[in-house]
Short mmCIF file of C-alpha atoms and ligand atoms in Angstrom, two decimals:
data_model
loop_
_atom_site.label_atom_id
_atom_site.label_comp_id
_atom_site.label_asym_id
_atom_site.label_seq_id
_atom_site.Cartn_x
_atom_site.Cartn_y
_atom_site.Cartn_z
CA MET P 1 -31.36 33.16 1.58
CA ARG P 2 -28.07 33.21 -0.25
CA GLU P 3 -25.96 36.27 0.17
CA PRO P 4 -25.90 38.39 -3.00
CA ARG P 5 -22.15 38.55 -3.12
CA PHE P 6 -19.92 38.31 -6.22
CA THR P 7 -16.57 39.39 -7.62
CA ALA P 8 -17.15 42.59 -9.62
CA PRO P 9 -17.21 42.07 -13.36
CA PRO P 10 -14.44 44.09 -14.97
CA ASP P 11 -16.73 45.86 -17.51
CA GLY P 12 -19.61 46.35 -15.12
CA ARG P 13 -21.90 44.01 -17.02
CA LEU P 14 -23.87 41.83 -14.61
CA THR P 15 -24.39 38.14 -15.09
CA ALA P 16 -27.80 36.54 -14.96
CA ASP P 17 -26.94 35.23 -11.44
CA MET P 18 -26.10 38.77 -10.22
CA ARG P 19 -29.33 40.18 -11.70
CA THR P 20 -31.27 37.42 -10.12
CA ALA P 21 -29.68 38.03 -6.72
CA TYR P 22 -30.39 41.70 -6.97
CA ALA P 23 -34.00 41.14 -7.88
CA ARG P 24 -34.43 38.55 -5.06
CA THR P 25 -32.79 40.45 -2.19
CA GLY P 26 -32.78 44.15 -3.26
CA PHE P 27 -28.98 44.27 -2.78
CA LEU P 28 -25.94 43.34 -4.73
CA VAL P 29 -22.43 43.21 -3.27
CA LEU P 30 -19.66 43.38 -5.93
CA GLU P 31 -16.28 43.12 -4.41
CA GLY P 32 -13.30 44.74 -6.14
CA TYR P 33 -15.49 47.13 -8.26
CA ARG P 34 -12.99 49.93 -7.67
CA SER P 35 -9.25 49.51 -7.06
CA ALA P 36 -7.56 50.21 -3.75
CA ALA P 37 -5.70 53.06 -5.53
CA ALA P 38 -8.94 54.58 -6.74
CA CYS P 39 -10.36 54.48 -3.23
CA ASP P 40 -7.20 55.99 -1.85
CA ALA P 41 -7.33 58.81 -4.42
CA VAL P 42 -10.80 59.92 -3.42
CA SER P 43 -9.97 59.51 0.29
CA ALA P 44 -6.89 61.77 -0.23
CA ARG P 45 -9.03 64.32 -2.04
CA ALA P 46 -11.53 64.18 0.89
CA ALA P 47 -8.67 64.78 3.31
CA ASP P 48 -7.71 67.90 1.35
CA LEU P 49 -11.35 69.12 1.46
CA ILE P 50 -11.43 68.55 5.18
CA ALA P 51 -8.09 70.29 5.70
CA ALA P 52 -9.54 73.33 4.03
CA PHE P 53 -12.85 73.20 6.01
CA ASP P 54 -13.30 75.53 9.02
CA PRO P 55 -15.69 73.87 11.47
CA ALA P 56 -16.46 77.27 12.94
CA THR P 57 -18.36 78.18 9.78
CA VAL P 58 -21.02 75.50 10.36
CA SER P 59 -23.15 74.30 13.23
CA THR P 60 -25.12 71.52 11.53
CA VAL P 61 -24.81 68.23 13.44
CA PHE P 62 -26.28 65.42 11.39
CA ALA P 63 -28.16 62.90 13.53
CA ALA P 64 -30.13 60.36 11.64
CA ASP P 65 -32.31 59.86 14.69
CA SER P 66 -33.00 63.59 15.20
CA ASN P 67 -34.98 65.98 13.04
CA ALA P 68 -32.81 69.03 13.72
CA HIS P 69 -31.30 69.08 10.24
CA THR P 70 -34.65 69.04 8.52
CA ARG P 71 -35.25 72.76 9.29
CA ASP P 72 -31.64 73.76 8.89
CA ALA P 73 -30.85 76.07 5.94
CA TYR P 74 -27.26 74.78 5.70
CA PHE P 75 -28.46 71.22 5.22
CA LEU P 76 -31.44 72.00 3.07
CA GLY P 77 -29.34 74.12 0.73
CA SER P 78 -26.66 71.47 0.32
CA GLY P 79 -28.20 69.61 -2.65
CA ASP P 80 -26.00 71.35 -5.17
CA LYS P 81 -22.94 72.06 -2.93
CA ILE P 82 -20.13 70.51 -0.97
CA ARG P 83 -21.03 70.85 2.65
CA PHE P 84 -19.85 69.39 5.85
CA PHE P 85 -22.01 67.86 8.62
CA LEU P 86 -20.70 67.10 12.06
CA GLU P 87 -21.12 64.03 14.24
CA PRO P 88 -23.20 64.53 17.43
CA GLY P 89 -20.84 62.31 19.49
CA ALA P 90 -17.91 64.58 18.57
CA PHE P 91 -19.04 67.18 21.04
CA ASP P 92 -19.39 67.45 24.73
CA ALA P 93 -22.45 68.67 26.62
CA ALA P 94 -21.25 72.25 26.33
CA GLY P 95 -20.83 71.93 22.55
CA ARG P 96 -17.03 71.80 22.67
CA PRO P 97 -15.34 69.43 20.24
CA ARG P 98 -13.97 66.25 21.89
CA VAL P 99 -11.96 65.22 18.84
CA ALA P 100 -9.99 66.78 15.95
CA LYS P 101 -12.08 68.05 13.12
CA GLU P 102 -11.19 65.19 10.77
CA ARG P 103 -12.68 62.88 13.41
CA ALA P 104 -15.75 65.13 14.01
CA LEU P 105 -17.41 64.82 10.61
CA ASN P 106 -20.52 62.70 10.02
CA LYS P 107 -20.64 63.28 6.29
CA ILE P 108 -19.88 65.60 3.33
CA GLY P 109 -22.65 66.08 0.75
CA HIS P 110 -24.48 66.32 -1.59
CA ALA P 111 -22.89 67.29 -4.98
CA LEU P 112 -19.27 66.08 -4.71
CA HIS P 113 -19.87 64.08 -7.92
CA ASP P 114 -20.68 67.32 -9.94
CA LEU P 115 -18.43 69.84 -8.34
CA ASP P 116 -15.15 68.07 -7.63
CA PRO P 117 -13.17 66.53 -10.47
CA VAL P 118 -11.78 63.63 -8.41
CA PHE P 119 -15.19 62.53 -7.15
CA ASP P 120 -16.70 63.12 -10.61
CA GLY P 121 -14.16 60.64 -12.07
CA PHE P 122 -14.86 58.12 -9.33
CA SER P 123 -18.60 58.46 -9.78
CA ARG P 124 -18.77 57.85 -13.51
CA GLY P 125 -17.57 55.47 -16.17
CA ALA P 126 -18.70 52.89 -18.77
CA ASP P 127 -18.64 50.21 -16.10
CA LEU P 128 -21.11 52.02 -13.84
CA ALA P 129 -23.31 52.86 -16.89
CA ALA P 130 -23.33 49.12 -17.70
CA THR P 131 -24.22 48.12 -14.20
CA ALA P 132 -26.99 50.62 -14.01
CA ALA P 133 -28.51 49.44 -17.30
CA ASP P 134 -28.25 45.87 -16.24
CA ILE P 135 -30.42 46.55 -13.15
CA GLY P 136 -32.99 48.19 -15.37
CA LEU P 137 -32.24 51.87 -15.12
CA ILE P 138 -33.13 53.40 -18.46
CA ASP P 139 -31.95 57.05 -18.22
CA PRO P 140 -30.16 57.33 -14.84
CA VAL P 141 -28.87 60.66 -13.53
CA LEU P 142 -26.89 61.15 -10.33
CA MET P 143 -28.93 63.14 -7.86
CA GLN P 144 -26.61 63.22 -4.86
CA SER P 145 -23.35 62.01 -3.46
CA MET P 146 -22.29 61.58 0.18
CA LEU P 147 -19.03 60.80 1.86
CA ILE P 148 -20.00 59.02 4.97
CA PHE P 149 -17.38 58.73 7.72
CA LYS P 150 -18.74 56.54 10.54
CA GLN P 151 -15.98 57.65 12.79
CA PRO P 152 -14.16 55.30 15.27
CA ARG P 153 -16.07 54.91 18.57
CA ILE P 154 -18.48 57.82 17.83
CA GLY P 155 -19.96 57.03 14.46
CA ALA P 156 -23.68 56.66 15.19
CA GLU P 157 -26.10 54.06 14.12
CA VAL P 158 -28.43 54.73 11.24
CA GLY P 159 -31.83 53.14 11.72
CA LEU P 160 -33.79 50.99 9.18
CA HIS P 161 -35.01 53.08 6.31
CA GLN P 162 -35.66 53.00 2.58
CA ASP P 163 -33.80 55.55 0.40
CA ALA P 164 -36.94 56.15 -1.72
CA THR P 165 -38.40 57.79 1.32
CA PHE P 166 -36.10 60.71 0.77
CA LEU P 167 -35.45 60.52 -3.04
CA HIS P 168 -38.86 59.76 -4.33
CA SER P 169 -40.16 59.25 -7.84
CA ASP P 170 -43.19 57.64 -9.45
CA PRO P 171 -42.65 54.74 -9.91
CA VAL P 172 -39.70 54.49 -7.48
CA SER P 173 -36.33 54.40 -9.23
CA CYS P 174 -33.95 55.70 -6.69
CA THR P 175 -30.91 53.36 -6.53
CA GLY P 176 -27.93 53.55 -4.16
CA PHE P 177 -24.39 52.93 -5.37
CA TRP P 178 -22.49 52.51 -2.09
CA PHE P 179 -18.71 52.20 -2.29
CA ALA P 180 -16.59 51.01 0.62
CA LEU P 181 -13.49 53.26 0.68
CA GLU P 182 -12.23 51.23 3.64
CA ASP P 183 -13.02 47.74 4.83
CA ALA P 184 -16.48 47.74 6.29
CA ASP P 185 -17.60 44.84 8.66
CA GLU P 186 -19.90 44.31 11.52
CA SER P 187 -17.57 45.85 14.09
CA ASN P 188 -17.24 49.23 12.26
CA GLY P 189 -20.80 49.52 11.03
CA CYS P 190 -21.26 47.87 7.69
CA LEU P 191 -24.59 48.00 5.96
CA ILE P 192 -27.25 45.51 7.16
CA GLY P 193 -30.15 44.82 4.73
CA LEU P 194 -33.48 43.18 5.02
CA ALA P 195 -33.36 40.73 2.15
CA GLY P 196 -36.44 40.58 -0.06
CA ALA P 197 -38.28 43.31 1.72
CA HIS P 198 -37.91 45.71 -1.25
CA ARG P 199 -41.05 44.00 -2.62
CA GLN P 200 -43.16 45.23 0.38
CA GLY P 201 -43.75 48.81 -0.75
CA LEU P 202 -42.73 52.14 0.51
CA LYS P 203 -43.52 52.72 4.17
CA GLU P 204 -42.78 56.34 4.58
CA ARG P 205 -42.46 59.51 2.47
CA SER P 206 -40.44 62.61 3.18
CA HIS P 207 -41.92 65.79 1.83
CA PHE P 208 -40.43 69.26 1.66
CA VAL P 209 -43.27 71.64 2.61
CA ASP P 210 -43.10 75.30 3.67
CA GLY P 211 -39.39 75.29 4.06
CA ARG P 212 -39.10 72.18 6.17
CA ILE P 213 -39.11 68.33 5.76
CA VAL P 214 -42.13 66.40 7.03
CA LYS P 215 -42.64 62.70 6.97
CA THR P 216 -45.84 60.84 6.14
CA ARG P 217 -46.37 57.23 7.11
CA LEU P 218 -47.81 55.37 4.15
CA ASP P 219 -48.08 51.85 5.54
CA ASP P 220 -47.85 50.60 9.13
CA THR P 221 -47.31 47.00 8.20
CA PRO P 222 -43.93 45.94 9.57
CA PHE P 223 -41.27 44.64 7.22
CA THR P 224 -40.70 40.92 7.06
CA GLY P 225 -37.54 39.40 5.80
CA VAL P 226 -34.15 38.09 6.68
CA GLU P 227 -31.55 40.57 8.07
CA MET P 228 -28.31 40.16 6.25
CA ALA P 229 -25.08 41.96 7.17
CA LEU P 230 -23.30 43.11 4.07
CA PRO P 231 -19.62 43.36 4.95
CA ALA P 232 -17.72 45.16 2.18
CA PRO P 233 -13.94 45.04 1.75
CA LYS P 234 -12.40 48.23 0.41
CA GLY P 235 -13.37 48.78 -3.22
CA THR P 236 -16.69 46.96 -2.95
CA LEU P 237 -19.72 48.42 -4.57
CA VAL P 238 -23.05 47.62 -2.85
CA LEU P 239 -26.08 48.30 -4.98
CA LEU P 240 -29.23 49.22 -3.01
CA HIS P 241 -32.67 49.14 -4.45
CA GLY P 242 -34.51 52.32 -3.40
CA LEU P 243 -37.20 50.30 -1.61
CA ALA P 244 -34.67 47.92 0.09
CA PRO P 245 -34.75 48.50 3.91
CA HIS P 246 -31.29 48.91 5.37
CA ARG P 247 -29.50 50.17 8.46
CA SER P 248 -26.07 50.29 10.03
CA THR P 249 -24.90 49.97 13.59
CA ALA P 250 -22.78 52.40 15.54
CA ASN P 251 -19.03 52.03 14.98
CA SER P 252 -17.76 50.26 18.11
CA SER P 253 -14.27 49.74 16.76
CA ASP P 254 -11.17 51.86 16.61
CA ARG P 255 -11.28 51.88 12.85
CA SER P 256 -13.17 54.40 10.72
CA ARG P 257 -15.58 53.29 8.00
CA TRP P 258 -15.39 55.66 5.15
CA ALA P 259 -18.04 55.05 2.44
CA TYR P 260 -19.03 57.05 -0.65
CA ALA P 261 -22.66 56.74 -1.63
CA LEU P 262 -24.26 57.86 -4.93
CA HIS P 263 -27.93 57.92 -5.52
CA ALA P 264 -29.28 57.69 -9.03
CA HIS P 265 -32.75 58.54 -10.31
CA ASP P 266 -34.17 57.24 -13.57
CA ARG P 267 -35.47 60.08 -15.73
CA ALA P 268 -37.85 57.58 -17.33
CA THR P 269 -39.82 58.00 -14.04
CA ARG P 270 -41.32 61.17 -12.64
CA TRP P 271 -39.17 62.94 -9.99
CA SER P 272 -41.33 64.15 -7.06
CA ASP P 273 -41.00 67.86 -6.81
CA ASP P 274 -41.52 67.84 -3.05
CA ASN P 275 -38.25 66.01 -2.46
CA TRP P 276 -35.95 67.86 -0.11
CA LEU P 277 -33.00 67.76 -2.52
CA LYS P 278 -32.86 71.00 -4.61
CA ARG P 279 -30.45 71.92 -7.27
CA ASP P 280 -29.71 75.19 -9.10
CA ALA P 281 -31.58 75.07 -12.45
CA GLY P 282 -28.29 75.89 -14.19
CA MET P 283 -26.52 72.80 -12.82
CA ALA P 284 -27.50 70.12 -15.24
CA LEU P 285 -28.07 66.60 -14.10
CA ARG P 286 -25.68 64.01 -15.50
CA GLY P 287 -25.66 60.25 -15.59
CA PHE P 288 -22.80 57.87 -15.34
FE1 LIG A 301 -29.82 54.68 3.09
#
């Protein structure tokens, strides 16, 4: 299957070939969607946020392969805040940090796009609105944002999953807008997608019940499809259909792999109230 890779259109409008590639694979890689300067500006802002962050105030280690965070109030309350999550590999067996705090973070989430003006500006614009419309989103709103670090040597793998497991609606409308803030390739843990498998239904649902997250298996049929690495030079936008299975490997390189991921929900579909992500009722949802 041909790789769904194109040079980003300057106005965000997708060509018929781009729309076809997205429909066929569940992914679309648009190189040069954001300028290097724009990536540097949000990375610099992130560095300021990290400088002001005191790791002693949190204890949440985010491990995609562990469920510890699913009962953690700091994580569960982060839907409408800017919170910091630590990388398990950054600590020794006694819980002491092995690296400096800027190298110990797994991610920052989940409302950078609404609470920080620099991230707000990066997350919105007529180009993104056009791209969202061209992949069929009718009334998209930005539900969450994550700055994902994938630290050199310790950035952990993220197993195969579908984003709609966590951000569910009926019908599924969750769509990932994943920006490479640095060059991402197979040595520092770029995305790897299972092309075409977004047409095989949702395999797992995550529900927020009685103060904790529980997962329900919906379908035990294994995915079939062709795995496709999606290397992304700095400034690339990778669109991810909410049902598209994807993963990333551990970062085995000496380079970090900063990425900024937005997830949109289409208000033309019904948001599932048992999603984990909660927002203050006074914090209005906004689109692109
Ligand atoms: Fe994901």
